[in-house]
Each structure stands twice: as C-alpha cells, then as structure tokens.
Amino acid sequence: GTSTAAVASPDGGTLFAVFGPGRAVWEIPFGKGAASGGPEPYCPLRLRPGEKSLAVTALTVDTAGRVYAATPDGIQVFDPTGRLSGVLALPATGEVTHLGWDGEKRDRLAVWVGGRQYTRPMAVTGVK
C-alpha cells in the first residue's frame, strides 16, 4: 500500500500531509489566508525504540483541529498544536487504508482495514 496521505484542516488554510515513511506529519500552509513559509514538520510521530521512520497510511481531522494519523502501531491522535495526545488501538490486524467520519453527527471515527469498515464512537465531531 501507499504511505502518502493528506487532509485539509477544518478551516481549509492548512494541508496536513505525509510523503512516504517519516518522522512527522507535515503542515503545509495554503490558500489566501495561509501564513508565509513553507512546509514544516508539525506532528512528531511516536516511533518504537530503534525506529527511524514510520509509515502513515491515512489521515483525518476533527472539527476541533485534532489530527489523526493511521500507523502500524495504531491511530496517533495529535492536539491542534501538534502534540501527541494518545494512540487508539487498531480495530483489526492489517494496514489502515482510509480514515474518516461516519454517523449523522459525524461522531464515529471510521477506519478501513483489509477492505472492512470499523467505526468507533467518539466524543468529538469529524469534518465532512
């Protein structure tokens, strides 16, 4: 599978992206309200001891600006300042191919592993 993923911030002014295995999710300002400056590492990934990089196979964000990065070790959740707040266990063994939001209120984190969708109720709302 691919380890390139991207998602826009809730306000649409920033793109969060990964390009192959790495050490962070990158922040790329874009749009007319974008701050000057280029891409920079924003969410440092939690690596296992001895690891130099980690594959991120899917990204999503919630309306509060948290970033969710699917890795082989679980879904790493970063607060709006880019700090790791926790890691959600994967619902099944395999590579996460997509992250998104489900339910009428978009309050269920949807995770696709091995062609199957799993949902997890969350106390947050995801972006469309």
N, CA and C atoms as an extended XYZ file, in Angstrom:
384
Properties=species:S:1:pos:R:3:atomname:S:1:resname:S:1:resid:I:1 pbc="F F F"
N         0.812       -1.198        0.000 N   GLY     1
C         0.000        0.000        0.000 CA  GLY     1
C         0.850        1.255        0.000 C   GLY     1
N         0.201        2.363       -0.173 N   THR     2
C         0.904        3.640       -0.223 CA  THR     2
C         1.075        4.201        1.178 C   THR     2
N         2.084        5.004        1.365 N   SER     3
C         2.237        5.683        2.651 CA  SER     3
C         2.272        7.181        2.420 C   SER     3
N         1.462        7.635        1.463 N   THR     4
C         1.291        9.055        1.209 CA  THR     4
C        -0.165        9.386        1.513 C   THR     4
N        -0.383       10.392        2.342 N   ALA     5
C        -1.752       10.761        2.715 CA  ALA     5
C        -1.791       12.254        2.982 C   ALA     5
N        -2.974       12.851        2.827 N   ALA     6
C        -3.129       14.278        3.087 CA  ALA     6
C        -4.567       14.566        3.501 C   ALA     6
N        -4.734       15.629        4.315 N   VAL     7
C        -6.065       16.067        4.721 CA  VAL     7
C        -5.985       17.562        5.023 C   VAL     7
N        -7.051       18.289        4.698 N   ALA     8
C        -7.085       19.734        4.966 CA  ALA     8
C        -7.556       19.991        6.394 C   ALA     8
N        -7.069       21.079        6.978 N   SER     9
C        -7.517       21.487        8.305 CA  SER     9
C        -8.987       21.912        8.244 C   SER     9
N        -9.675       21.971        9.407 N   PRO    10
C       -11.094       22.349        9.393 CA  PRO    10
C       -11.349       23.718        8.760 C   PRO    10
N       -10.413       24.665        8.909 N   ASP    11
C       -10.623       25.995        8.331 CA  ASP    11
C       -10.159       26.078        6.878 C   ASP    11
N        -9.572       24.986        6.371 N   GLY    12
C        -9.153       24.952        4.975 CA  GLY    12
C        -7.871       25.707        4.676 C   GLY    12
N        -7.179       26.217        5.678 N   GLY    13
C        -5.982       27.010        5.429 CA  GLY    13
C        -4.680       26.238        5.498 C   GLY    13
N        -4.761       24.974        5.895 N   THR    14
C        -3.556       24.167        6.066 CA  THR    14
C        -3.810       22.776        5.521 C   THR    14
N        -2.792       22.221        4.904 N   LEU    15
C        -2.839       20.829        4.488 CA  LEU    15
C        -1.895       20.053        5.399 C   LEU    15
N        -2.383       18.951        5.971 N   PHE    16
C        -1.532       18.051        6.745 CA  PHE    16
C        -1.213       16.882        5.830 C   PHE    16
N         0.066       16.527        5.711 N   ALA    17
C         0.446       15.510        4.730 CA  ALA    17
C         1.642       14.692        5.197 C   ALA    17
N         1.731       13.495        4.637 N   VAL    18
C         2.902       12.637        4.809 CA  VAL    18
C         3.303       12.153        3.419 C   VAL    18
N         4.608       11.996        3.239 N   PHE    19
C         5.149       11.567        1.954 CA  PHE    19
C         6.096       10.406        2.203 C   PHE    19
N         5.585        9.201        2.178 N   GLY    20
C         6.407        8.039        2.471 CA  GLY    20
C         6.670        7.939        3.960 C   GLY    20
N         7.354        6.880        4.386 N   PRO    21
C         7.660        6.734        5.812 CA  PRO    21
C         8.474        7.930        6.303 C   PRO    21
N         8.166        8.408        7.493 N   GLY    22
C         8.862        9.580        8.010 CA  GLY    22
C         8.789        9.651        9.520 C   GLY    22
N         9.096       10.839       10.031 N   ARG    23
C         9.113       11.058       11.479 CA  ARG    23
C         8.002       11.997       11.939 C   ARG    23
N         7.243       12.568       10.984 N   ALA    24
C         6.232       13.561       11.362 CA  ALA    24
C         5.167       13.683       10.280 C   ALA    24
N         4.011       14.217       10.696 N   VAL    25
C         3.005       14.702        9.749 CA  VAL    25
C         3.394       16.153        9.475 C   VAL    25
N         3.423       16.528        8.209 N   TRP    26
C         3.851       17.870        7.805 CA  TRP    26
C         2.668       18.819        7.708 C   TRP    26
N         2.933       20.081        7.994 N   GLU    27
C         1.947       21.158        7.877 CA  GLU    27
C         2.341       21.997        6.662 C   GLU    27
N         1.403       22.154        5.734 N   ILE    28
C         1.666       22.925        4.523 CA  ILE    28
C         0.614       24.027        4.416 C   ILE    28
N         0.997       25.298        4.683 N   PRO    29
C         0.016       26.381        4.570 CA  PRO    29
C        -0.390       26.572        3.110 C   PRO    29
N        -1.665       26.831        2.887 N   PHE    30
C        -2.114       27.128        1.523 CA  PHE    30
C        -3.366       27.982        1.581 C   PHE    30
N        -3.764       28.505        0.450 N   GLY    31
C        -4.940       29.373        0.405 CA  GLY    31
C        -4.568       30.808        0.721 C   GLY    31
N        -5.514       31.727        0.513 N   LYS    32
C        -5.201       33.151        0.663 CA  LYS    32
C        -4.915       33.552        2.102 C   LYS    32
N        -5.416       32.757        3.075 N   GLY    33
C        -5.151       33.092        4.466 CA  GLY    33
C        -3.919       32.398        5.034 C   GLY    33
N        -3.168       31.727        4.162 N   ALA    34
C        -2.022       30.940        4.645 CA  ALA    34
C        -0.905       31.837        5.162 C   ALA    34
N        -0.283       31.388        6.219 N   ALA    35
C         0.877       32.098        6.751 CA  ALA    35
C         2.034       31.925        5.776 C   ALA    35
N         2.934       32.902        5.774 N   SER    36
C         4.085       32.770        4.885 CA  SER    36
C         4.981       31.669        5.415 C   SER    36
N         5.728       31.072        4.526 N   GLY    37
C         6.601       29.977        4.927 CA  GLY    37
C         6.183       28.702        4.247 C   GLY    37
N         7.096       27.781        4.212 N   GLY    38
C         6.835       26.533        3.513 CA  GLY    38
C         6.433       25.419        4.446 C   GLY    38
N         6.424       24.219        3.908 N   PRO    39
C         6.060       23.055        4.703 CA  PRO    39
C         7.022       22.855        5.868 C   PRO    39
N         6.496       22.392        6.981 N   GLU    40
C         7.371       22.047        8.105 CA  GLU    40
C         6.767       20.900        8.891 C   GLU    40
N         7.626       20.098        9.571 N   PRO    41
C         7.101       19.004       10.389 CA  PRO    41
C         6.223       19.579       11.501 C   PRO    41
N         5.045       18.996       11.709 N   TYR    42
C         4.096       19.569       12.656 CA  TYR    42
C         3.736       18.590       13.778 C   TYR    42
N         3.405       17.354       13.418 N   CYS    43
C         3.019       16.348       14.408 CA  CYS    43
C         4.109       15.280       14.452 C   CYS    43
N         5.024       15.330       15.450 N   PRO    44
C         6.056       14.300       15.521 CA  PRO    44
C         5.461       12.941       15.873 C   PRO    44
N         5.715       11.951       15.037 N   LEU    45
C         5.173       10.619       15.258 CA  LEU    45
C         5.889        9.924       16.409 C   LEU    45
N         5.141        9.129       17.161 N   ARG    46
C         5.764        8.311       18.199 CA  ARG    46
C         6.342        7.075       17.519 C   ARG    46
N         7.662        6.953       17.600 N   LEU    47
C         8.356        5.832       16.980 CA  LEU    47
C         8.698        4.792       18.030 C   LEU    47
N         8.808        3.543       17.609 N   ARG    48
C         9.278        2.491       18.506 CA  ARG    48
C        10.779        2.683       18.719 C   ARG    48
N        11.316        2.197       19.838 N   PRO    49
C        12.765        2.291       20.049 CA  PRO    49
C        13.520        1.679       18.875 C   PRO    49
N        14.505        2.415       18.364 N   GLY    50
C        15.303        1.932       17.244 CA  GLY    50
C        14.738        2.272       15.880 C   GLY    50
N        13.454        2.696       15.818 N   GLU    51
C        12.854        3.067       14.529 CA  GLU    51
C        13.300        4.463       14.125 C   GLU    51
N        13.550        4.640       12.835 N   LYS    52
C        13.935        5.956       12.319 CA  LYS    52
C        12.774        6.629       11.582 C   LYS    52
N        11.773        5.843       11.187 N   SER    53
C        10.624        6.398       10.479 CA  SER    53
C         9.429        5.477       10.669 C   SER    53
N         8.266        5.974       10.291 N   LEU    54
C         7.022        5.226       10.443 CA  LEU    54
C         6.130        5.548        9.260 C   LEU    54
N         5.456        4.540        8.726 N   ALA    55
C         4.522        4.755        7.623 CA  ALA    55
C         3.186        5.261        8.175 C   ALA    55
N         2.649        6.302        7.571 N   VAL    56
C         1.301        6.790        7.864 CA  VAL    56
C         0.477        6.505        6.614 C   VAL    56
N        -0.583        5.692        6.763 N   THR    57
C        -1.335        5.263        5.588 CA  THR    57
C        -2.643        6.018        5.390 C   THR    57
N        -3.080        6.793        6.390 N   ALA    58
C        -4.311        7.571        6.260 CA  ALA    58
C        -4.308        8.682        7.301 C   ALA    58
N        -4.975        9.786        6.958 N   LEU    59
C        -5.090       10.939        7.856 CA  LEU    59
C        -6.525       11.434        7.868 C   LEU    59
N        -6.952       11.991        9.004 N   THR    60
C        -8.203       12.740        9.062 CA  THR    60
C        -8.065       13.789       10.169 C   THR    60
N        -9.037       14.686       10.242 N   VAL    61
C        -9.054       15.718       11.282 CA  VAL    61
C       -10.462       15.807       11.852 C   VAL    61
N       -10.562       16.360       13.069 N   ASP    62
C       -11.892       16.636       13.605 CA  ASP    62
C       -12.112       18.149       13.626 C   ASP    62
N       -13.326       18.557       13.995 N   THR    63
C       -13.672       19.984       13.914 CA  THR    63
C       -12.898       20.827       14.918 C   THR    63
N       -12.314       20.197       15.949 N   ALA    64
C       -11.507       20.929       16.930 CA  ALA    64
C       -10.063       21.105       16.455 C   ALA    64
N        -9.724       20.511       15.299 N   GLY    65
C        -8.378       20.668       14.762 CA  GLY    65
C        -7.405       19.579       15.158 C   GLY    65
N        -7.899       18.506       15.780 N   ARG    66
C        -7.011       17.380       16.083 CA  ARG    66
C        -6.717       16.608       14.802 C   ARG    66
N        -5.505       16.080       14.706 N   VAL    67
C        -5.059       15.314       13.545 CA  VAL    67
C        -4.953       13.844       13.942 C   VAL    67
N        -5.503       12.961       13.110 N   TYR    68
C        -5.487       11.520       13.339 CA  TYR    68
C        -4.633       10.883       12.247 C   TYR    68
N        -3.576       10.158       12.650 N   ALA    69
C        -2.651        9.539       11.696 CA  ALA    69
C        -2.635        8.030       11.913 C   ALA    69
N        -3.027        7.276       10.881 N   ALA    70
C        -3.039        5.817       10.973 CA  ALA    70
C        -1.637        5.278       10.726 C   ALA    70
N        -1.102        4.525       11.704 N   THR    71
C         0.221        3.924       11.594 CA  THR    71
C         0.093        2.428       11.918 C   THR    71
N         1.124        1.644       11.653 N   PRO    72
C         1.054        0.221       12.023 CA  PRO    72
C         0.896        0.019       13.532 C   PRO    72
N         1.284        1.021       14.339 N   ASP    73
C         1.191        0.909       15.799 CA  ASP    73
C        -0.149        1.387       16.359 C   ASP    73
N        -1.005        1.932       15.512 N   GLY    74
C        -2.287        2.454       15.973 CA  GLY    74
C        -2.548        3.819       15.359 C   GLY    74
N        -3.672        4.406       15.728 N   ILE    75
C        -4.033        5.732       15.207 CA  ILE    75
C        -3.521        6.769       16.197 C   ILE    75
N        -2.484        7.486       15.793 N   GLN    76
C        -1.904        8.503       16.658 CA  GLN    76
C        -2.752        9.768       16.541 C   GLN    76
N        -3.158       10.314       17.694 N   VAL    77
C        -4.026       11.493       17.736 CA  VAL    77
C        -3.212       12.665       18.285 C   VAL    77
N        -3.207       13.766       17.517 N   PHE    78
C        -2.444       14.959       17.887 CA  PHE    78
C        -3.385       16.111       18.169 C   PHE    78
N        -3.074       16.903       19.205 N   ASP    79
C        -3.909       18.063       19.515 CA  ASP    79
C        -3.650       19.165       18.484 C   ASP    79
N        -4.432       20.256       18.518 N   PRO    80
C        -4.282       21.307       17.500 CA  PRO    80
C        -2.900       21.968       17.476 C   PRO    80
N        -2.087       21.771       18.514 N   THR    81
C        -0.735       22.341       18.491 CA  THR    81
C         0.296       21.335       17.976 C   THR    81
N        -0.163       20.130       17.586 N   GLY    82
C         0.737       19.134       17.033 CA  GLY    82
C         1.332       18.175       18.040 C   GLY    82
N         0.888       18.250       19.310 N   ARG    83
C         1.401       17.334       20.334 CA  ARG    83
C         0.586       16.045       20.360 C   ARG    83
N         1.276       14.916       20.557 N   LEU    84
C         0.599       13.627       20.642 CA  LEU    84
C        -0.274       13.585       21.889 C   LEU    84
N        -1.584       13.311       21.716 N   SER    85
C        -2.462       13.202       22.876 CA  SER    85
C        -2.773       11.758       23.232 C   SER    85
N        -2.596       10.839       22.292 N   GLY    86
C        -2.880        9.436       22.585 CA  GLY    86
C        -2.807        8.601       21.325 C   GLY    86
N        -2.907        7.290       21.521 N   VAL    87
C        -2.890        6.352       20.401 CA  VAL    87
C        -4.082        5.414       20.548 C   VAL    87
N        -4.925        5.356       19.522 N   LEU    88
C        -6.082        4.460       19.513 CA  LEU    88
C        -5.651        3.122       18.920 C   LEU    88
N        -6.047        2.031       19.566 N   ALA    89
C        -5.718        0.699       19.053 CA  ALA    89
C        -6.414        0.476       17.710 C   ALA    89
N        -5.746       -0.245       16.816 N   LEU    90
C        -6.367       -0.586       15.536 CA  LEU    90
C        -7.453       -1.627       15.764 C   LEU    90
N        -8.570       -1.554       15.012 N   PRO    91
C        -9.683       -2.480       15.228 CA  PRO    91
C        -9.416       -3.887       14.687 C   PRO    91
N        -8.410       -4.043       13.831 N   ALA    92
C        -8.107       -5.341       13.227 CA  ALA    92
C        -6.657       -5.309       12.768 C   ALA    92
N        -6.110       -6.479       12.500 N   THR    93
C        -4.745       -6.572       12.001 CA  THR    93
C        -4.726       -6.215       10.524 C   THR    93
N        -3.750       -5.431       10.124 N   GLY    94
C        -3.623       -5.056        8.721 CA  GLY    94
C        -3.387       -3.572        8.582 C   GLY    94
N        -3.213       -3.145        7.333 N   GLU    95
C        -2.945       -1.737        7.048 CA  GLU    95
C        -4.247       -0.954        6.971 C   GLU    95
N        -4.271        0.200        7.620 N   VAL    96
C        -5.427        1.098        7.515 CA  VAL    96
C        -5.352        1.776        6.150 C   VAL    96
N        -6.404        1.620        5.347 N   THR    97
C        -6.406        2.207        4.004 CA  THR    97
C        -7.169        3.521        3.937 C   THR    97
N        -7.996        3.796        4.955 N   HIS    98
C        -8.757        5.054        4.952 CA  HIS    98
C        -9.215        5.366        6.375 C   HIS    98
N        -9.221        6.659        6.709 N   LEU    99
C        -9.804        7.156        7.959 CA  LEU    99
C       -10.845        8.194        7.579 C   LEU    99
N       -11.941        8.234        8.289 N   GLY   100
C       -12.963        9.240        8.016 CA  GLY   100
C       -13.951        9.300        9.163 C   GLY   100
N       -15.106        9.880        8.894 N   TRP   101
C       -16.124       10.062        9.925 CA  TRP   101
C       -17.452        9.550        9.414 C   TRP   101
N       -18.231        8.952       10.311 N   ASP   102
C       -19.495        8.335        9.944 CA  ASP   102
C       -20.558        8.740       10.966 C   ASP   102
N       -21.798        8.437       10.649 N   GLY   103
C       -22.906        8.751       11.541 CA  GLY   103
C       -23.524       10.097       11.195 C   GLY   103
N       -24.771       10.276       11.600 N   GLU   104
C       -25.488       11.521       11.291 CA  GLU   104
C       -24.748       12.747       11.792 C   GLU   104
N       -24.128       12.635       12.965 N   LYS   105
C       -23.432       13.784       13.552 CA  LYS   105
C       -21.929       13.731       13.281 C   LYS   105
N       -21.498       12.776       12.445 N   ARG   106
C       -20.067       12.583       12.170 CA  ARG   106
C       -19.295       12.417       13.484 C   ARG   106
N       -19.875       11.615       14.403 N   ASP   107
C       -19.249       11.409       15.705 CA  ASP   107
C       -18.718        9.989       15.865 C   ASP   107
N       -18.533        9.302       14.747 N   ARG   108
C       -17.963        7.953       14.761 CA  ARG   108
C       -16.743        7.942       13.848 C   ARG   108
N       -15.591        7.604       14.420 N   LEU   109
C       -14.379        7.504       13.625 CA  LEU   109
C       -14.474        6.223       12.804 C   LEU   109
N       -14.369        6.351       11.487 N   ALA   110
C       -14.458        5.196       10.588 CA  ALA   110
C       -13.044        4.825       10.132 C   ALA   110
N       -12.720        3.556       10.310 N   VAL   111
C       -11.391        3.041        9.991 CA  VAL   111
C       -11.569        1.854        9.041 C   VAL   111
N       -10.888        1.899        7.893 N   TRP   112
C       -10.967        0.800        6.946 CA  TRP   112
C        -9.680       -0.017        7.019 C   TRP   112
N        -9.815       -1.315        7.332 N   VAL   113
C        -8.684       -2.242        7.394 CA  VAL   113
C        -9.075       -3.491        6.588 C   VAL   113
N        -8.220       -3.865        5.641 N   GLY   114
C        -8.482       -5.085        4.864 CA  GLY   114
C        -9.817       -5.073        4.153 C   GLY   114
N       -10.231       -3.903        3.660 N   GLY   115
C       -11.484       -3.800        2.921 CA  GLY   115
C       -12.730       -3.753        3.789 C   GLY   115
N       -12.577       -3.813        5.105 N   ARG   116
C       -13.734       -3.732        6.014 CA  ARG   116
C       -13.709       -2.421        6.772 C   ARG   116
N       -14.910       -1.873        7.005 N   GLN   117
C       -15.019       -0.629        7.768 CA  GLN   117
C       -15.377       -0.955        9.215 C   GLN   117
N       -14.662       -0.298       10.126 N   TYR   118
C       -14.935       -0.389       11.559 CA  TYR   118
C       -15.237        1.032       12.031 C   TYR   118
N       -16.166        1.174       12.959 N   THR   119
C       -16.437        2.513       13.488 CA  THR   119
C       -16.280        2.509       14.998 C   THR   119
N       -15.877        3.650       15.504 N   ARG   120
C       -15.644        3.823       16.936 CA  ARG   120
C       -16.358        5.104       17.364 C   ARG   120
N       -17.301        5.030       18.321 N   PRO   121
C       -17.954        6.249       18.797 CA  PRO   121
C       -16.920        7.168       19.445 C   PRO   121
N       -17.012        8.454       19.144 N   MET   122
C       -16.070        9.429       19.668 CA  MET   122
C       -16.836       10.572       20.327 C   MET   122
N       -16.188       11.250       21.247 N   ALA   123
C       -16.799       12.397       21.917 CA  ALA   123
C       -16.470       13.688       21.154 C   ALA   123
N       -16.121       13.560       19.884 N   VAL   124
C       -15.784       14.691       19.040 CA  VAL   124
C       -16.541       14.573       17.729 C   VAL   124
N       -16.502       15.623       16.939 N   THR   125
C       -17.156       15.614       15.643 CA  THR   125
C       -16.089       15.726       14.557 C   THR   125
N       -16.216       14.879       13.553 N   GLY   126
C       -15.259       14.903       12.444 CA  GLY   126
C       -15.683       15.872       11.365 C   GLY   126
N       -14.738       16.244       10.540 N   VAL   127
C       -15.041       17.132        9.421 CA  VAL   127
C       -15.709       16.310        8.318 C   VAL   127
N       -16.377       17.014        7.405 N   LYS   128
C       -17.071       16.326        6.309 CA  LYS   128
C       -16.081       15.693        5.365 C   LYS   128
